[in-house]
Amino acid sequence: MNPSTAVGKSTKFPFQVAVSCWIDLLGYGEMISASRFNPLHPDARDALARIRTFHRIVAENSARYFPTLVMNDGAVAYRDLSLRARAPTHDFLVRAWQMFDAVRNADIKSGHPGPRMVLACGFRMLGRRAGLDASRGHLKSIVERLQIGEIGAEQAVREAAAMRPHFDIVPQLQANFAFTKAYVAEQSGTRGKLPGPAFYVDMMLFGDCRPPWLDLGPDIDWVHPKLSLQTVFAEVRCIHNQRHPSGGPADIRDGLAIAQTLANDPNVLAALRAASK
């Protein structure tokens, strides 16, 4: 590795290279509108059962390095990539496929259209948990009163459990252009050449050759002219080998290689270092 691409362990940048996937239940809006958006209507039972199954499967597939945020009939998973290792990129792709496959199988088995998922990569800006920051004063008060004996441990636990921030965000999803690309592409649907049910992956995750352990459909040149977004997607039809050496397969990119492609700059680290000063 030459000096222009070397990454030190203590290197901190104001931007991260991120990967994100958005999954959405096809036809759910039509289901709930048929019940006039009334959960007590008899036609709403099937829609409610469908979304509960979806939430359960997403929860079962969530993990420390595959956190998710559910928003009604859609969900997003996200992760920052390593600038030095390919394994996190591969791990996220495999986990995304596993979640999509589980949702698809359950949904179609129940007679529903299935989901559409889009996985994309991009830069994201660092953020902060504003809602939790606003709660620090309350937490400090609980700890101080517990220490001086003003309240007991049981009351301290009750107060802490009852805390609800007035405002909260998921910082990893703010100014996250991987999430933006995945969401907008999924929403473009058939008109954007991404019909469902299907799982589409941003081909920027891979090198010049298609990985032999993936069954991929043809390249799809996707463009969103109003947002100046474009990339090449392909449908993931199957992942034949979901286990690879600890370093990850050689034909999937680490965060640095993806950053170089995103920025169209082989010296992207120099630009990141300059931005961090």
PDB file of N, CA and C in Angstrom, residues 98-195:
ATOM      1  N   GLN A  98     -30.043 -12.275   3.310  1.00  0.00           N
ATOM      2  CA  GLN A  98     -30.741 -13.171   4.224  1.00  0.00           C
ATOM      3  C   GLN A  98     -32.048 -12.547   4.711  1.00  0.00           C
ATOM      4  N   MET A  99     -32.022 -11.247   5.022  1.00  0.00           N
ATOM      5  CA  MET A  99     -33.244 -10.586   5.463  1.00  0.00           C
ATOM      6  C   MET A  99     -34.252 -10.505   4.324  1.00  0.00           C
ATOM      7  N   PHE A 100     -33.793 -10.128   3.137  1.00  0.00           N
ATOM      8  CA  PHE A 100     -34.694 -10.065   1.980  1.00  0.00           C
ATOM      9  C   PHE A 100     -35.322 -11.422   1.703  1.00  0.00           C
ATOM     10  N   ASP A 101     -34.515 -12.464   1.709  1.00  0.00           N
ATOM     11  CA  ASP A 101     -35.006 -13.804   1.391  1.00  0.00           C
ATOM     12  C   ASP A 101     -36.045 -14.262   2.409  1.00  0.00           C
ATOM     13  N   ALA A 102     -35.801 -13.954   3.690  1.00  0.00           N
ATOM     14  CA  ALA A 102     -36.754 -14.351   4.728  1.00  0.00           C
ATOM     15  C   ALA A 102     -38.077 -13.598   4.586  1.00  0.00           C
ATOM     16  N   VAL A 103     -38.002 -12.287   4.324  1.00  0.00           N
ATOM     17  CA  VAL A 103     -39.230 -11.499   4.139  1.00  0.00           C
ATOM     18  C   VAL A 103     -39.974 -11.967   2.900  1.00  0.00           C
ATOM     19  N   ARG A 104     -39.240 -12.192   1.806  1.00  0.00           N
ATOM     20  CA  ARG A 104     -39.868 -12.619   0.557  1.00  0.00           C
ATOM     21  C   ARG A 104     -40.589 -13.955   0.729  1.00  0.00           C
ATOM     22  N   ASN A 105     -39.918 -14.923   1.329  1.00  0.00           N
ATOM     23  CA  ASN A 105     -40.524 -16.246   1.478  1.00  0.00           C
ATOM     24  C   ASN A 105     -41.794 -16.192   2.311  1.00  0.00           C
ATOM     25  N   ALA A 106     -41.746 -15.460   3.430  1.00  0.00           N
ATOM     26  CA  ALA A 106     -42.927 -15.374   4.304  1.00  0.00           C
ATOM     27  C   ALA A 106     -44.050 -14.601   3.635  1.00  0.00           C
ATOM     28  N   ASP A 107     -43.701 -13.538   2.934  1.00  0.00           N
ATOM     29  CA  ASP A 107     -44.722 -12.675   2.335  1.00  0.00           C
ATOM     30  C   ASP A 107     -45.431 -13.377   1.187  1.00  0.00           C
ATOM     31  N   ILE A 108     -44.671 -13.996   0.309  1.00  0.00           N
ATOM     32  CA  ILE A 108     -45.272 -14.675  -0.839  1.00  0.00           C
ATOM     33  C   ILE A 108     -46.055 -15.914  -0.390  1.00  0.00           C
ATOM     34  N   LYS A 109     -45.559 -16.599   0.640  1.00  0.00           N
ATOM     35  CA  LYS A 109     -46.272 -17.764   1.175  1.00  0.00           C
ATOM     36  C   LYS A 109     -47.650 -17.373   1.688  1.00  0.00           C
ATOM     37  N   SER A 110     -47.773 -16.140   2.176  1.00  0.00           N
ATOM     38  CA  SER A 110     -49.054 -15.654   2.694  1.00  0.00           C
ATOM     39  C   SER A 110     -49.930 -15.058   1.606  1.00  0.00           C
ATOM     40  N   GLY A 111     -49.481 -15.147   0.362  1.00  0.00           N
ATOM     41  CA  GLY A 111     -50.291 -14.670  -0.753  1.00  0.00           C
ATOM     42  C   GLY A 111     -50.092 -13.216  -1.108  1.00  0.00           C
ATOM     43  N   HIS A 112     -48.999 -12.598  -0.641  1.00  0.00           N
ATOM     44  CA  HIS A 112     -48.733 -11.190  -0.902  1.00  0.00           C
ATOM     45  C   HIS A 112     -47.661 -11.039  -1.987  1.00  0.00           C
ATOM     46  N   PRO A 113     -47.495  -9.826  -2.527  1.00  0.00           N
ATOM     47  CA  PRO A 113     -46.572  -9.641  -3.659  1.00  0.00           C
ATOM     48  C   PRO A 113     -45.100  -9.813  -3.332  1.00  0.00           C
ATOM     49  N   GLY A 114     -44.726  -9.666  -2.058  1.00  0.00           N
ATOM     50  CA  GLY A 114     -43.316  -9.755  -1.705  1.00  0.00           C
ATOM     51  C   GLY A 114     -42.688  -8.376  -1.558  1.00  0.00           C
ATOM     52  N   PRO A 115     -41.391  -8.319  -1.240  1.00  0.00           N
ATOM     53  CA  PRO A 115     -40.727  -7.033  -1.036  1.00  0.00           C
ATOM     54  C   PRO A 115     -39.803  -6.677  -2.209  1.00  0.00           C
ATOM     55  N   ARG A 116     -39.390  -5.413  -2.213  1.00  0.00           N
ATOM     56  CA  ARG A 116     -38.295  -4.994  -3.085  1.00  0.00           C
ATOM     57  C   ARG A 116     -37.224  -4.371  -2.175  1.00  0.00           C
ATOM     58  N   MET A 117     -35.976  -4.770  -2.411  1.00  0.00           N
ATOM     59  CA  MET A 117     -34.863  -4.230  -1.643  1.00  0.00           C
ATOM     60  C   MET A 117     -33.814  -3.668  -2.595  1.00  0.00           C
ATOM     61  N   VAL A 118     -33.238  -2.536  -2.212  1.00  0.00           N
ATOM     62  CA  VAL A 118     -32.132  -1.945  -2.959  1.00  0.00           C
ATOM     63  C   VAL A 118     -30.996  -1.669  -1.990  1.00  0.00           C
ATOM     64  N   LEU A 119     -29.803  -2.143  -2.330  1.00  0.00           N
ATOM     65  CA  LEU A 119     -28.599  -1.924  -1.516  1.00  0.00           C
ATOM     66  C   LEU A 119     -27.666  -1.005  -2.298  1.00  0.00           C
ATOM     67  N   ALA A 120     -27.222   0.071  -1.651  1.00  0.00           N
ATOM     68  CA  ALA A 120     -26.363   1.047  -2.317  1.00  0.00           C
ATOM     69  C   ALA A 120     -25.258   1.497  -1.378  1.00  0.00           C
ATOM     70  N   CYS A 121     -24.232   2.104  -1.957  1.00  0.00           N
ATOM     71  CA  CYS A 121     -23.129   2.645  -1.166  1.00  0.00           C
ATOM     72  C   CYS A 121     -22.985   4.135  -1.450  1.00  0.00           C
ATOM     73  N   GLY A 122     -22.337   4.848  -0.525  1.00  0.00           N
ATOM     74  CA  GLY A 122     -22.150   6.289  -0.683  1.00  0.00           C
ATOM     75  C   GLY A 122     -21.446   6.870   0.524  1.00  0.00           C
ATOM     76  N   PHE A 123     -21.153   8.150   0.476  1.00  0.00           N
ATOM     77  CA  PHE A 123     -20.567   8.827   1.619  1.00  0.00           C
ATOM     78  C   PHE A 123     -21.655   9.212   2.608  1.00  0.00           C
ATOM     79  N   ARG A 124     -21.274   9.398   3.857  1.00  0.00           N
ATOM     80  CA  ARG A 124     -22.175   9.996   4.839  1.00  0.00           C
ATOM     81  C   ARG A 124     -21.380  10.918   5.736  1.00  0.00           C
ATOM     82  N   MET A 125     -22.035  11.977   6.184  1.00  0.00           N
ATOM     83  CA  MET A 125     -21.414  12.901   7.121  1.00  0.00           C
ATOM     84  C   MET A 125     -21.639  12.410   8.537  1.00  0.00           C
ATOM     85  N   LEU A 126     -20.699  12.721   9.415  1.00  0.00           N
ATOM     86  CA  LEU A 126     -20.853  12.327  10.809  1.00  0.00           C
ATOM     87  C   LEU A 126     -21.943  13.162  11.463  1.00  0.00           C
ATOM     88  N   GLY A 127     -22.694  12.539  12.379  1.00  0.00           N
ATOM     89  CA  GLY A 127     -23.769  13.234  13.079  1.00  0.00           C
ATOM     90  C   GLY A 127     -23.686  12.983  14.567  1.00  0.00           C
ATOM     91  N   ARG A 128     -24.709  13.420  15.289  1.00  0.00           N
ATOM     92  CA  ARG A 128     -24.755  13.246  16.735  1.00  0.00           C
ATOM     93  C   ARG A 128     -26.182  12.940  17.151  1.00  0.00           C
ATOM     94  N   ARG A 129     -26.309  12.276  18.296  1.00  0.00           N
ATOM     95  CA  ARG A 129     -27.637  11.905  18.806  1.00  0.00           C
ATOM     96  C   ARG A 129     -28.194  13.044  19.622  1.00  0.00           C
ATOM     97  N   ALA A 130     -28.817  13.994  18.917  1.00  0.00           N
ATOM     98  CA  ALA A 130     -29.285  15.202  19.576  1.00  0.00           C
ATOM     99  C   ALA A 130     -30.309  14.910  20.666  1.00  0.00           C
ATOM    100  N   GLY A 131     -31.190  13.942  20.424  1.00  0.00           N
ATOM    101  CA  GLY A 131     -32.213  13.628  21.424  1.00  0.00           C
ATOM    102  C   GLY A 131     -31.618  13.112  22.712  1.00  0.00           C
ATOM    103  N   LEU A 132     -30.631  12.195  22.600  1.00  0.00           N
ATOM    104  CA  LEU A 132     -30.000  11.665  23.799  1.00  0.00           C
ATOM    105  C   LEU A 132     -29.144  12.711  24.485  1.00  0.00           C
ATOM    106  N   ASP A 133     -28.508  13.605  23.697  1.00  0.00           N
ATOM    107  CA  ASP A 133     -27.713  14.675  24.292  1.00  0.00           C
ATOM    108  C   ASP A 133     -28.583  15.560  25.180  1.00  0.00           C
ATOM    109  N   ALA A 134     -29.820  15.816  24.748  1.00  0.00           N
ATOM    110  CA  ALA A 134     -30.724  16.646  25.526  1.00  0.00           C
ATOM    111  C   ALA A 134     -31.159  15.964  26.811  1.00  0.00           C
ATOM    112  N   SER A 135     -31.015  14.645  26.877  1.00  0.00           N
ATOM    113  CA  SER A 135     -31.424  13.897  28.068  1.00  0.00           C
ATOM    114  C   SER A 135     -30.296  13.728  29.082  1.00  0.00           C
ATOM    115  N   ARG A 136     -29.093  14.182  28.737  1.00  0.00           N
ATOM    116  CA  ARG A 136     -27.967  13.961  29.638  1.00  0.00           C
ATOM    117  C   ARG A 136     -28.155  14.647  30.980  1.00  0.00           C
ATOM    118  N   GLY A 137     -28.821  15.826  30.959  1.00  0.00           N
ATOM    119  CA  GLY A 137     -29.049  16.532  32.217  1.00  0.00           C
ATOM    120  C   GLY A 137     -29.904  15.723  33.171  1.00  0.00           C
ATOM    121  N   HIS A 138     -30.933  15.061  32.641  1.00  0.00           N
ATOM    122  CA  HIS A 138     -31.797  14.235  33.471  1.00  0.00           C
ATOM    123  C   HIS A 138     -31.033  13.029  34.015  1.00  0.00           C
ATOM    124  N   LEU A 139     -30.231  12.398  33.156  1.00  0.00           N
ATOM    125  CA  LEU A 139     -29.428  11.264  33.605  1.00  0.00           C
ATOM    126  C   LEU A 139     -28.448  11.674  34.702  1.00  0.00           C
ATOM    127  N   LYS A 140     -27.833  12.828  34.525  1.00  0.00           N
ATOM    128  CA  LYS A 140     -26.883  13.322  35.532  1.00  0.00           C
ATOM    129  C   LYS A 140     -27.586  13.548  36.854  1.00  0.00           C
ATOM    130  N   SER A 141     -28.806  14.082  36.796  1.00  0.00           N
ATOM    131  CA  SER A 141     -29.573  14.319  38.018  1.00  0.00           C
ATOM    132  C   SER A 141     -29.887  13.008  38.731  1.00  0.00           C
ATOM    133  N   ILE A 142     -30.273  11.985  37.982  1.00  0.00           N
ATOM    134  CA  ILE A 142     -30.582  10.681  38.577  1.00  0.00           C
ATOM    135  C   ILE A 142     -29.354  10.116  39.284  1.00  0.00           C
ATOM    136  N   VAL A 143     -28.201  10.157  38.621  1.00  0.00           N
ATOM    137  CA  VAL A 143     -26.967   9.616  39.202  1.00  0.00           C
ATOM    138  C   VAL A 143     -26.576  10.384  40.458  1.00  0.00           C
ATOM    139  N   GLU A 144     -26.641  11.715  40.418  1.00  0.00           N
ATOM    140  CA  GLU A 144     -26.244  12.530  41.568  1.00  0.00           C
ATOM    141  C   GLU A 144     -27.156  12.285  42.763  1.00  0.00           C
ATOM    142  N   ARG A 145     -28.479  12.208  42.539  1.00  0.00           N
ATOM    143  CA  ARG A 145     -29.414  11.973  43.644  1.00  0.00           C
ATOM    144  C   ARG A 145     -29.251  10.573  44.220  1.00  0.00           C
ATOM    145  N   LEU A 146     -28.893   9.609  43.346  1.00  0.00           N
ATOM    146  CA  LEU A 146     -28.636   8.254  43.825  1.00  0.00           C
ATOM    147  C   LEU A 146     -27.379   8.222  44.696  1.00  0.00           C
ATOM    148  N   GLN A 147     -26.362   8.955  44.286  1.00  0.00           N
ATOM    149  CA  GLN A 147     -25.096   8.963  45.020  1.00  0.00           C
ATOM    150  C   GLN A 147     -25.226   9.582  46.406  1.00  0.00           C
ATOM    151  N   ILE A 148     -26.051  10.617  46.543  1.00  0.00           N
ATOM    152  CA  ILE A 148     -26.190  11.276  47.847  1.00  0.00           C
ATOM    153  C   ILE A 148     -27.297  10.656  48.689  1.00  0.00           C
ATOM    154  N   GLY A 149     -27.939   9.617  48.153  1.00  0.00           N
ATOM    155  CA  GLY A 149     -28.957   8.908  48.923  1.00  0.00           C
ATOM    156  C   GLY A 149     -30.326   9.542  48.890  1.00  0.00           C
ATOM    157  N   GLU A 150     -30.530  10.504  47.993  1.00  0.00           N
ATOM    158  CA  GLU A 150     -31.824  11.171  47.919  1.00  0.00           C
ATOM    159  C   GLU A 150     -32.891  10.238  47.352  1.00  0.00           C
ATOM    160  N   ILE A 151     -32.471   9.330  46.466  1.00  0.00           N
ATOM    161  CA  ILE A 151     -33.364   8.313  45.924  1.00  0.00           C
ATOM    162  C   ILE A 151     -32.671   6.961  46.016  1.00  0.00           C
ATOM    163  N   GLY A 152     -33.465   5.904  46.008  1.00  0.00           N
ATOM    164  CA  GLY A 152     -32.917   4.561  46.045  1.00  0.00           C
ATOM    165  C   GLY A 152     -32.673   4.016  44.649  1.00  0.00           C
ATOM    166  N   ALA A 153     -32.052   2.828  44.577  1.00  0.00           N
ATOM    167  CA  ALA A 153     -31.731   2.227  43.294  1.00  0.00           C
ATOM    168  C   ALA A 153     -32.984   1.910  42.491  1.00  0.00           C
ATOM    169  N   GLU A 154     -34.042   1.452  43.181  1.00  0.00           N
ATOM    170  CA  GLU A 154     -35.272   1.086  42.480  1.00  0.00           C
ATOM    171  C   GLU A 154     -35.897   2.295  41.797  1.00  0.00           C
ATOM    172  N   GLN A 155     -35.933   3.443  42.527  1.00  0.00           N
ATOM    173  CA  GLN A 155     -36.507   4.650  41.925  1.00  0.00           C
ATOM    174  C   GLN A 155     -35.631   5.159  40.782  1.00  0.00           C
ATOM    175  N   ALA A 156     -34.309   5.046  40.938  1.00  0.00           N
ATOM    176  CA  ALA A 156     -33.400   5.487  39.877  1.00  0.00           C
ATOM    177  C   ALA A 156     -33.637   4.689  38.601  1.00  0.00           C
ATOM    178  N   VAL A 157     -33.822   3.378  38.753  1.00  0.00           N
ATOM    179  CA  VAL A 157     -34.086   2.531  37.589  1.00  0.00           C
ATOM    180  C   VAL A 157     -35.414   2.908  36.949  1.00  0.00           C
ATOM    181  N   ARG A 158     -36.440   3.160  37.767  1.00  0.00           N
ATOM    182  CA  ARG A 158     -37.756   3.534  37.242  1.00  0.00           C
ATOM    183  C   ARG A 158     -37.687   4.839  36.451  1.00  0.00           C
ATOM    184  N   GLU A 159     -36.986   5.834  37.025  1.00  0.00           N
ATOM    185  CA  GLU A 159     -36.870   7.122  36.334  1.00  0.00           C
ATOM    186  C   GLU A 159     -36.112   6.984  35.019  1.00  0.00           C
ATOM    187  N   ALA A 160     -35.025   6.218  35.052  1.00  0.00           N
ATOM    188  CA  ALA A 160     -34.224   6.052  33.837  1.00  0.00           C
ATOM    189  C   ALA A 160     -35.026   5.320  32.759  1.00  0.00           C
ATOM    190  N   ALA A 161     -35.811   4.309  33.179  1.00  0.00           N
ATOM    191  CA  ALA A 161     -36.605   3.545  32.220  1.00  0.00           C
ATOM    192  C   ALA A 161     -37.730   4.381  31.613  1.00  0.00           C
ATOM    193  N   ALA A 162     -38.198   5.384  32.368  1.00  0.00           N
ATOM    194  CA  ALA A 162     -39.313   6.213  31.903  1.00  0.00           C
ATOM    195  C   ALA A 162     -38.864   7.384  31.038  1.00  0.00           C
ATOM    196  N   MET A 163     -37.565   7.582  30.895  1.00  0.00           N
ATOM    197  CA  MET A 163     -37.057   8.706  30.112  1.00  0.00           C
ATOM    198  C   MET A 163     -37.436   8.555  28.646  1.00  0.00           C
ATOM    199  N   ARG A 164     -37.931   9.630  28.085  1.00  0.00           N
ATOM    200  CA  ARG A 164     -38.273   9.653  26.671  1.00  0.00           C
ATOM    201  C   ARG A 164     -37.737  10.953  26.080  1.00  0.00           C
ATOM    202  N   PRO A 165     -36.808  10.873  25.129  1.00  0.00           N
ATOM    203  CA  PRO A 165     -36.311  12.113  24.520  1.00  0.00           C
ATOM    204  C   PRO A 165     -37.415  12.806  23.734  1.00  0.00           C
ATOM    205  N   HIS A 166     -37.401  14.139  23.777  1.00  0.00           N
ATOM    206  CA  HIS A 166     -38.410  14.908  23.035  1.00  0.00           C
ATOM    207  C   HIS A 166     -38.087  14.952  21.548  1.00  0.00           C
ATOM    208  N   PHE A 167     -36.843  14.698  21.217  1.00  0.00           N
ATOM    209  CA  PHE A 167     -36.408  14.701  19.821  1.00  0.00           C
ATOM    210  C   PHE A 167     -35.282  13.701  19.685  1.00  0.00           C
ATOM    211  N   ASP A 168     -35.312  12.916  18.621  1.00  0.00           N
ATOM    212  CA  ASP A 168     -34.265  11.916  18.450  1.00  0.00           C
ATOM    213  C   ASP A 168     -34.028  11.672  16.970  1.00  0.00           C
ATOM    214  N   ILE A 169     -32.822  11.261  16.657  1.00  0.00           N
ATOM    215  CA  ILE A 169     -32.465  10.923  15.292  1.00  0.00           C
ATOM    216  C   ILE A 169     -31.560   9.704  15.314  1.00  0.00           C
ATOM    217  N   VAL A 170     -31.405   9.090  14.158  1.00  0.00           N
ATOM    218  CA  VAL A 170     -30.368   8.077  13.964  1.00  0.00           C
ATOM    219  C   VAL A 170     -29.250   8.778  13.198  1.00  0.00           C
ATOM    220  N   PRO A 171     -28.162   9.144  13.866  1.00  0.00           N
ATOM    221  CA  PRO A 171     -27.130   9.950  13.197  1.00  0.00           C
ATOM    222  C   PRO A 171     -26.534   9.289  11.979  1.00  0.00           C
ATOM    223  N   GLN A 172     -26.468   7.952  11.976  1.00  0.00           N
ATOM    224  CA  GLN A 172     -25.876   7.252  10.829  1.00  0.00           C
ATOM    225  C   GLN A 172     -26.709   7.398   9.560  1.00  0.00           C
ATOM    226  N   LEU A 173     -27.960   7.841   9.703  1.00  0.00           N
ATOM    227  CA  LEU A 173     -28.824   7.987   8.527  1.00  0.00           C
ATOM    228  C   LEU A 173     -28.988   9.435   8.089  1.00  0.00           C
ATOM    229  N   GLN A 174     -28.346  10.377   8.798  1.00  0.00           N
ATOM    230  CA  GLN A 174     -28.432  11.771   8.427  1.00  0.00           C
ATOM    231  C   GLN A 174     -27.318  12.100   7.429  1.00  0.00           C
ATOM    232  N   ALA A 175     -27.664  12.785   6.352  1.00  0.00           N
ATOM    233  CA  ALA A 175     -26.704  13.094   5.284  1.00  0.00           C
ATOM    234  C   ALA A 175     -25.969  11.825   4.860  1.00  0.00           C
ATOM    235  N   ASN A 176     -26.738  10.735   4.786  1.00  0.00           N
ATOM    236  CA  ASN A 176     -26.208   9.438   4.369  1.00  0.00           C
ATOM    237  C   ASN A 176     -26.636   9.211   2.924  1.00  0.00           C
ATOM    238  N   PHE A 177     -25.689   9.376   2.003  1.00  0.00           N
ATOM    239  CA  PHE A 177     -26.052   9.337   0.590  1.00  0.00           C
ATOM    240  C   PHE A 177     -26.187   7.907   0.063  1.00  0.00           C
ATOM    241  N   ALA A 178     -25.701   6.942   0.823  1.00  0.00           N
ATOM    242  CA  ALA A 178     -25.988   5.545   0.491  1.00  0.00           C
ATOM    243  C   ALA A 178     -27.471   5.272   0.730  1.00  0.00           C
ATOM    244  N   PHE A 179     -27.983   5.744   1.857  1.00  0.00           N
ATOM    245  CA  PHE A 179     -29.399   5.582   2.174  1.00  0.00           C
ATOM    246  C   PHE A 179     -30.258   6.342   1.163  1.00  0.00           C
ATOM    247  N   THR A 180     -29.840   7.568   0.836  1.00  0.00           N
ATOM    248  CA  THR A 180     -30.584   8.357  -0.144  1.00  0.00           C
ATOM    249  C   THR A 180     -30.707   7.613  -1.467  1.00  0.00           C
ATOM    250  N   LYS A 181     -29.587   7.078  -1.942  1.00  0.00           N
ATOM    251  CA  LYS A 181     -29.590   6.376  -3.225  1.00  0.00           C
ATOM    252  C   LYS A 181     -30.464   5.125  -3.163  1.00  0.00           C
ATOM    253  N   ALA A 182     -30.324   4.347  -2.068  1.00  0.00           N
ATOM    254  CA  ALA A 182     -31.105   3.115  -1.942  1.00  0.00           C
ATOM    255  C   ALA A 182     -32.597   3.405  -1.888  1.00  0.00           C
ATOM    256  N   TYR A 183     -32.982   4.409  -1.102  1.00  0.00           N
ATOM    257  CA  TYR A 183     -34.402   4.739  -0.943  1.00  0.00           C
ATOM    258  C   TYR A 183     -34.996   5.260  -2.248  1.00  0.00           C
ATOM    259  N   VAL A 184     -34.318   6.208  -2.868  1.00  0.00           N
ATOM    260  CA  VAL A 184     -34.844   6.802  -4.096  1.00  0.00           C
ATOM    261  C   VAL A 184     -34.917   5.758  -5.206  1.00  0.00           C
ATOM    262  N   ALA A 185     -33.904   4.905  -5.300  1.00  0.00           N
ATOM    263  CA  ALA A 185     -33.912   3.870  -6.333  1.00  0.00           C
ATOM    264  C   ALA A 185     -35.056   2.898  -6.108  1.00  0.00           C
ATOM    265  N   GLU A 186     -35.271   2.470  -4.873  1.00  0.00           N
ATOM    266  CA  GLU A 186     -36.362   1.531  -4.591  1.00  0.00           C
ATOM    267  C   GLU A 186     -37.707   2.153  -4.933  1.00  0.00           C
ATOM    268  N   GLN A 187     -37.857   3.436  -4.589  1.00  0.00           N
ATOM    269  CA  GLN A 187     -39.117   4.111  -4.857  1.00  0.00           C
ATOM    270  C   GLN A 187     -39.362   4.309  -6.354  1.00  0.00           C
ATOM    271  N   SER A 188     -38.297   4.322  -7.151  1.00  0.00           N
ATOM    272  CA  SER A 188     -38.473   4.487  -8.596  1.00  0.00           C
ATOM    273  C   SER A 188     -39.136   3.265  -9.222  1.00  0.00           C
ATOM    274  N   GLY A 189     -38.971   2.098  -8.592  1.00  0.00           N
ATOM    275  CA  GLY A 189     -39.687   0.901  -8.994  1.00  0.00           C
ATOM    276  C   GLY A 189     -39.548   0.520 -10.454  1.00  0.00           C
ATOM    277  N   THR A 190     -40.633   0.038 -11.011  1.00  0.00           N
ATOM    278  CA  THR A 190     -40.622  -0.439 -12.391  1.00  0.00           C
ATOM    279  C   THR A 190     -40.279   0.683 -13.364  1.00  0.00           C
ATOM    280  N   ARG A 191     -40.755   1.889 -13.100  1.00  0.00           N
ATOM    281  CA  ARG A 191     -40.453   3.012 -13.992  1.00  0.00           C
ATOM    282  C   ARG A 191     -38.963   3.315 -14.000  1.00  0.00           C
ATOM    283  N   GLY A 192     -38.287   2.980 -12.896  1.00  0.00           N
ATOM    284  CA  GLY A 192     -36.846   3.159 -12.835  1.00  0.00           C
ATOM    285  C   GLY A 192     -36.078   1.922 -13.257  1.00  0.00           C
ATOM    286  N   LYS A 193     -36.753   0.982 -13.885  1.00  0.00           N
ATOM    287  CA  LYS A 193     -36.176  -0.283 -14.374  1.00  0.00           C
ATOM    288  C   LYS A 193     -35.800  -1.227 -13.230  1.00  0.00           C
ATOM    289  N   LEU A 194     -36.497  -1.058 -12.080  1.00  0.00           N
ATOM    290  CA  LEU A 194     -36.254  -1.929 -10.929  1.00  0.00           C
ATOM    291  C   LEU A 194     -37.583  -2.543 -10.476  1.00  0.00           C
ATOM    292  N   PRO A 195     -38.139  -3.464 -11.261  1.00  0.00           N
ATOM    293  CA  PRO A 195     -39.404  -4.086 -10.875  1.00  0.00           C
ATOM    294  C   PRO A 195     -39.218  -5.023  -9.679  1.00  0.00           C
TER     295      PRO A 195
END
